[in-house]
Amino acid sequence: MSHAMSDDQVAGELKKMTMFIRQEALEKAKEIQIKADEEFAIEKSKLVRQETSSIDSQYEKKFKQASMSQQITRSTLANKTRLKVLSARQELLNDLFEKARDQLKSYSEDKSKYQEICKNLILEGLYALNEDKVAVRARKEDYEVVKKSIDDAMKEYKEKVSKDVEIQLDEKNPQPEALSGGVSIVGTGGKIDINNTFEERLKLLETDALPMVRTSLFGKNENRKFYD
């Protein structure tokens, strides 16, 4: 037979149950807190890694952009400097050849030397044409000198190649008086004209001798691999 519990006994049991439930709740709450802290730490670590990765990516991108911008700036400055140097060099070469053009007329002032020069220019045309009959064109003011040059050239040509050649001074088609001197040798019935005027010879010199002149003035181009 069971005995009824007294009020004190009931109060004691209720207190025990309350304490047990409270203890269970505290332990459960602690367990939940620990799990929440772990999940928070994991999520925090994940977020930190993501942010770090994002920052690294942004930094790398900005670094690449800055590096590229620096390379472009350096390349632009190098090209501008190179163009300035090339422009200055070309200006110097132009000035050099311009001074040479200004001196061309002086070569026709000494008639004896000029006669020899014209003779050699005529001979050069004779050797190139290799014809029996040619015409020579000159400035009107040079006719007297050129006629002597023609006689000298015919004589020397015969001595060198054992062959006669007829040379006529083409007075119907004189060279422009604005030229500094020299002659043209015309062959094949007027179809071939070897222009040996001073101006034309200087043009050829500018083209043919320019690399040598450039090297003499500025030295060899270390970046150039091939030469004509």
CSV table of C-alpha atoms in Angstrom, one decimal:
chain,number,residue,atom,x,y,z
A,1,MET,CA,0.0,0.0,0.0
A,2,SER,CA,1.4,3.4,-1.0
A,3,HIS,CA,1.6,6.3,1.3
A,4,ALA,CA,0.6,9.7,0.3
A,5,MET,CA,3.4,12.3,0.1
A,6,SER,CA,3.4,15.1,2.4
A,7,ASP,CA,3.5,18.7,1.2
A,8,ASP,CA,7.2,19.0,2.1
A,9,GLN,CA,8.0,15.8,0.2
A,10,VAL,CA,6.1,17.1,-2.9
A,11,ALA,CA,7.9,20.5,-2.6
A,12,GLY,CA,11.2,18.6,-2.4
A,13,GLU,CA,10.5,16.5,-5.4
A,14,LEU,CA,9.4,19.5,-7.4
A,15,LYS,CA,12.6,21.3,-6.4
A,16,LYS,CA,14.7,18.3,-7.5
A,17,MET,CA,12.8,18.2,-10.9
A,18,THR,CA,13.2,21.9,-11.3
A,19,MET,CA,16.9,21.7,-10.6
A,20,PHE,CA,17.3,18.8,-13.0
A,21,ILE,CA,15.4,20.5,-15.7
A,22,ARG,CA,17.4,23.7,-15.1
A,23,GLN,CA,20.7,21.8,-15.2
A,24,GLU,CA,19.6,20.1,-18.5
A,25,ALA,CA,18.6,23.5,-19.9
A,26,LEU,CA,21.9,25.0,-18.9
A,27,GLU,CA,23.9,22.2,-20.4
A,28,LYS,CA,21.8,22.3,-23.6
A,29,ALA,CA,22.2,26.0,-23.8
A,30,LYS,CA,26.0,25.6,-23.3
A,31,GLU,CA,26.1,23.0,-25.9
A,32,ILE,CA,24.1,25.2,-28.3
A,33,GLN,CA,26.5,28.1,-27.5
A,34,ILE,CA,29.6,26.0,-28.2
A,35,LYS,CA,28.1,24.8,-31.5
A,36,ALA,CA,27.1,28.3,-32.4
A,37,ASP,CA,30.6,29.6,-31.5
A,38,GLU,CA,32.2,26.9,-33.7
A,39,GLU,CA,29.9,27.7,-36.6
A,40,PHE,CA,30.5,31.4,-36.1
A,41,ALA,CA,34.3,30.8,-36.1
A,42,ILE,CA,34.0,28.7,-39.2
A,43,GLU,CA,31.9,31.2,-41.0
A,44,LYS,CA,34.2,34.0,-39.8
A,45,SER,CA,37.2,32.2,-41.1
A,46,LYS,CA,35.4,31.6,-44.4
A,47,LEU,CA,34.5,35.3,-44.7
A,48,VAL,CA,38.1,36.3,-43.8
A,49,ARG,CA,39.5,34.0,-46.4
A,50,GLN,CA,37.0,35.3,-49.0
A,51,GLU,CA,37.8,38.9,-48.2
A,52,THR,CA,41.5,38.2,-48.1
A,53,SER,CA,41.3,36.5,-51.5
A,54,SER,CA,39.2,39.4,-52.8
A,55,ILE,CA,41.8,41.9,-51.5
A,56,ASP,CA,44.6,39.8,-53.0
A,57,SER,CA,42.8,39.6,-56.3
A,58,GLN,CA,42.1,43.4,-56.3
A,59,TYR,CA,45.7,44.1,-55.3
A,60,GLU,CA,47.1,41.8,-58.0
A,61,LYS,CA,44.8,43.4,-60.6
A,62,LYS,CA,45.8,46.9,-59.5
A,63,PHE,CA,49.5,45.9,-59.5
A,64,LYS,CA,49.2,44.6,-63.0
A,65,GLN,CA,47.4,47.7,-64.1
A,66,ALA,CA,50.1,49.9,-62.5
A,67,SER,CA,52.8,47.8,-64.0
A,68,MET,CA,51.3,47.9,-67.5
A,69,SER,CA,50.8,51.7,-67.1
A,70,GLN,CA,54.4,52.1,-66.1
A,71,GLN,CA,55.6,50.0,-69.1
A,72,ILE,CA,53.4,52.0,-71.5
A,73,THR,CA,54.8,55.3,-70.0
A,74,ARG,CA,58.3,54.1,-70.2
A,75,SER,CA,57.9,52.9,-73.8
A,76,THR,CA,56.2,56.2,-74.7
A,77,LEU,CA,59.0,58.2,-73.2
A,78,ALA,CA,61.6,55.9,-74.9
A,79,ASN,CA,59.9,56.3,-78.3
A,80,LYS,CA,59.7,60.1,-77.9
A,81,THR,CA,63.4,60.3,-76.9
A,82,ARG,CA,64.3,58.1,-79.9
A,83,LEU,CA,62.3,60.2,-82.3
A,84,LYS,CA,63.9,63.4,-81.0
A,85,VAL,CA,67.4,61.8,-81.4
A,86,LEU,CA,66.5,60.6,-84.9
A,87,SER,CA,65.0,64.0,-85.8
A,88,ALA,CA,68.1,65.8,-84.5
A,89,ARG,CA,70.4,63.4,-86.5
A,90,GLN,CA,68.3,63.9,-89.7
A,91,GLU,CA,68.4,67.6,-89.2
A,92,LEU,CA,72.2,67.5,-88.9
A,93,LEU,CA,72.5,65.3,-92.1
A,94,ASN,CA,70.2,67.6,-94.0
A,95,ASP,CA,72.3,70.6,-93.0
A,96,LEU,CA,75.4,68.7,-94.0
A,97,PHE,CA,74.1,68.0,-97.5
A,98,GLU,CA,72.6,71.5,-97.8
A,99,LYS,CA,76.1,73.0,-97.2
A,100,ALA,CA,77.4,70.6,-99.8
A,101,ARG,CA,74.8,71.9,-102.3
A,102,ASP,CA,75.9,75.4,-101.6
A,103,GLN,CA,79.4,74.5,-102.5
A,104,LEU,CA,78.6,72.9,-105.8
A,105,LYS,CA,79.0,76.0,-107.9
A,106,SER,CA,82.5,76.5,-106.6
A,107,TYR,CA,83.6,73.4,-108.6
A,108,SER,CA,83.0,75.1,-111.9
A,109,GLU,CA,84.9,78.3,-111.1
A,110,ASP,CA,88.4,76.8,-111.8
A,111,LYS,CA,88.0,76.2,-115.5
A,112,SER,CA,91.0,73.8,-115.7
A,113,LYS,CA,89.8,71.6,-112.9
A,114,TYR,CA,86.2,71.9,-114.2
A,115,GLN,CA,87.3,70.7,-117.7
A,116,GLU,CA,88.9,67.6,-116.1
A,117,ILE,CA,85.7,66.9,-114.0
A,118,CYS,CA,83.5,67.2,-117.1
A,119,LYS,CA,85.8,64.9,-119.1
A,120,ASN,CA,85.5,62.2,-116.4
A,121,LEU,CA,81.8,62.6,-116.2
A,122,ILE,CA,81.5,62.2,-120.0
A,123,LEU,CA,83.8,59.1,-119.9
A,124,GLU,CA,81.6,57.5,-117.3
A,125,GLY,CA,78.6,57.9,-119.6
A,126,LEU,CA,80.6,56.6,-122.6
A,127,TYR,CA,81.6,53.4,-120.7
A,128,ALA,CA,78.0,52.9,-119.5
A,129,LEU,CA,76.4,53.4,-122.9
A,130,ASN,CA,79.1,51.7,-125.1
A,131,GLU,CA,77.7,53.3,-128.2
A,132,ASP,CA,79.4,54.8,-131.3
A,133,LYS,CA,77.6,58.1,-131.2
A,134,VAL,CA,76.3,60.1,-128.2
A,135,ALA,CA,75.3,63.6,-127.4
A,136,VAL,CA,76.3,65.8,-124.5
A,137,ARG,CA,74.2,68.4,-122.8
A,138,ALA,CA,75.5,71.2,-120.7
A,139,ARG,CA,74.8,74.8,-119.5
A,140,LYS,CA,75.4,77.4,-122.2
A,141,GLU,CA,78.0,79.1,-120.0
A,142,ASP,CA,79.9,75.9,-120.0
A,143,TYR,CA,80.0,75.2,-123.7
A,144,GLU,CA,83.6,76.4,-124.2
A,145,VAL,CA,84.9,74.2,-121.4
A,146,VAL,CA,82.7,71.2,-122.2
A,147,LYS,CA,83.9,71.2,-125.9
A,148,LYS,CA,87.5,70.8,-124.6
A,149,SER,CA,86.3,68.1,-122.2
A,150,ILE,CA,84.6,66.3,-125.2
A,151,ASP,CA,87.9,66.3,-127.2
A,152,ASP,CA,89.8,65.0,-124.1
A,153,ALA,CA,87.2,62.3,-123.5
A,154,MET,CA,87.2,61.0,-127.1
A,155,LYS,CA,90.9,60.7,-127.0
A,156,GLU,CA,91.1,58.9,-123.7
A,157,TYR,CA,88.2,56.6,-124.6
A,158,LYS,CA,90.0,55.5,-127.8
A,159,GLU,CA,93.2,54.9,-125.8
A,160,LYS,CA,91.3,52.8,-123.2
A,161,VAL,CA,89.0,50.7,-125.4
A,162,SER,CA,90.6,51.0,-128.8
A,163,LYS,CA,87.4,52.3,-130.3
A,164,ASP,CA,86.3,55.6,-131.8
A,165,VAL,CA,83.3,57.4,-130.6
A,166,GLU,CA,81.5,60.5,-132.0
A,167,ILE,CA,80.3,63.0,-129.4
A,168,GLN,CA,78.2,66.0,-130.3
A,169,LEU,CA,77.4,68.9,-128.0
A,170,ASP,CA,73.6,69.2,-128.0
A,171,GLU,CA,73.3,73.0,-128.1
A,172,LYS,CA,69.5,72.8,-128.9
A,173,ASN,CA,68.8,71.3,-125.5
A,174,PRO,CA,71.0,73.1,-123.0
A,175,GLN,CA,71.0,72.3,-119.3
A,176,PRO,CA,69.1,74.8,-117.1
A,177,GLU,CA,71.3,77.7,-116.0
A,178,ALA,CA,70.1,77.2,-112.4
A,179,LEU,CA,72.2,74.0,-112.2
A,180,SER,CA,75.7,74.2,-110.6
A,181,GLY,CA,77.4,72.3,-113.4
A,182,GLY,CA,78.1,68.9,-114.9
A,183,VAL,CA,76.8,67.3,-118.0
A,184,SER,CA,74.2,64.7,-119.3
A,185,ILE,CA,75.3,62.0,-121.8
A,186,VAL,CA,72.5,61.0,-124.1
A,187,GLY,CA,72.5,57.8,-126.2
A,188,THR,CA,70.2,55.5,-128.2
A,189,GLY,CA,68.7,58.4,-130.2
A,190,GLY,CA,67.8,60.3,-127.1
A,191,LYS,CA,66.1,57.3,-125.3
A,192,ILE,CA,68.8,57.0,-122.6
A,193,ASP,CA,70.0,60.0,-120.6
A,194,ILE,CA,72.7,59.6,-118.1
A,195,ASN,CA,72.3,62.6,-115.8
A,196,ASN,CA,75.8,63.5,-114.5
A,197,THR,CA,75.0,67.0,-113.4
A,198,PHE,CA,76.4,68.1,-110.0
A,199,GLU,CA,72.9,68.1,-108.4
A,200,GLU,CA,72.1,64.6,-109.6
A,201,ARG,CA,75.5,63.3,-108.4
A,202,LEU,CA,74.9,64.8,-105.0
A,203,LYS,CA,71.5,63.1,-104.8
A,204,LEU,CA,73.1,59.8,-105.6
A,205,LEU,CA,75.7,60.5,-103.0
A,206,GLU,CA,73.0,61.3,-100.4
A,207,THR,CA,71.4,57.9,-101.1
A,208,ASP,CA,74.5,55.7,-101.5
A,209,ALA,CA,76.8,57.3,-98.9
A,210,LEU,CA,74.2,58.1,-96.3
A,211,PRO,CA,74.7,54.9,-94.3
A,212,MET,CA,78.5,55.5,-94.2
A,213,VAL,CA,78.1,59.2,-93.3
A,214,ARG,CA,75.6,58.3,-90.6
A,215,THR,CA,78.0,55.7,-89.1
A,216,SER,CA,80.9,58.2,-89.3
A,217,LEU,CA,78.9,60.8,-87.5
A,218,PHE,CA,77.0,58.8,-84.9
A,219,GLY,CA,78.7,55.4,-84.8
A,220,LYS,CA,77.2,52.0,-85.6
A,221,ASN,CA,73.6,51.2,-84.8
A,222,GLU,CA,73.8,48.3,-82.3
A,223,ASN,CA,70.2,47.4,-83.0
A,224,ARG,CA,70.7,47.0,-86.7
A,225,LYS,CA,71.4,43.4,-87.7
A,226,PHE,CA,71.5,43.6,-91.5
A,227,TYR,CA,73.4,46.0,-93.7
A,228,ASP,CA,73.2,46.5,-97.5
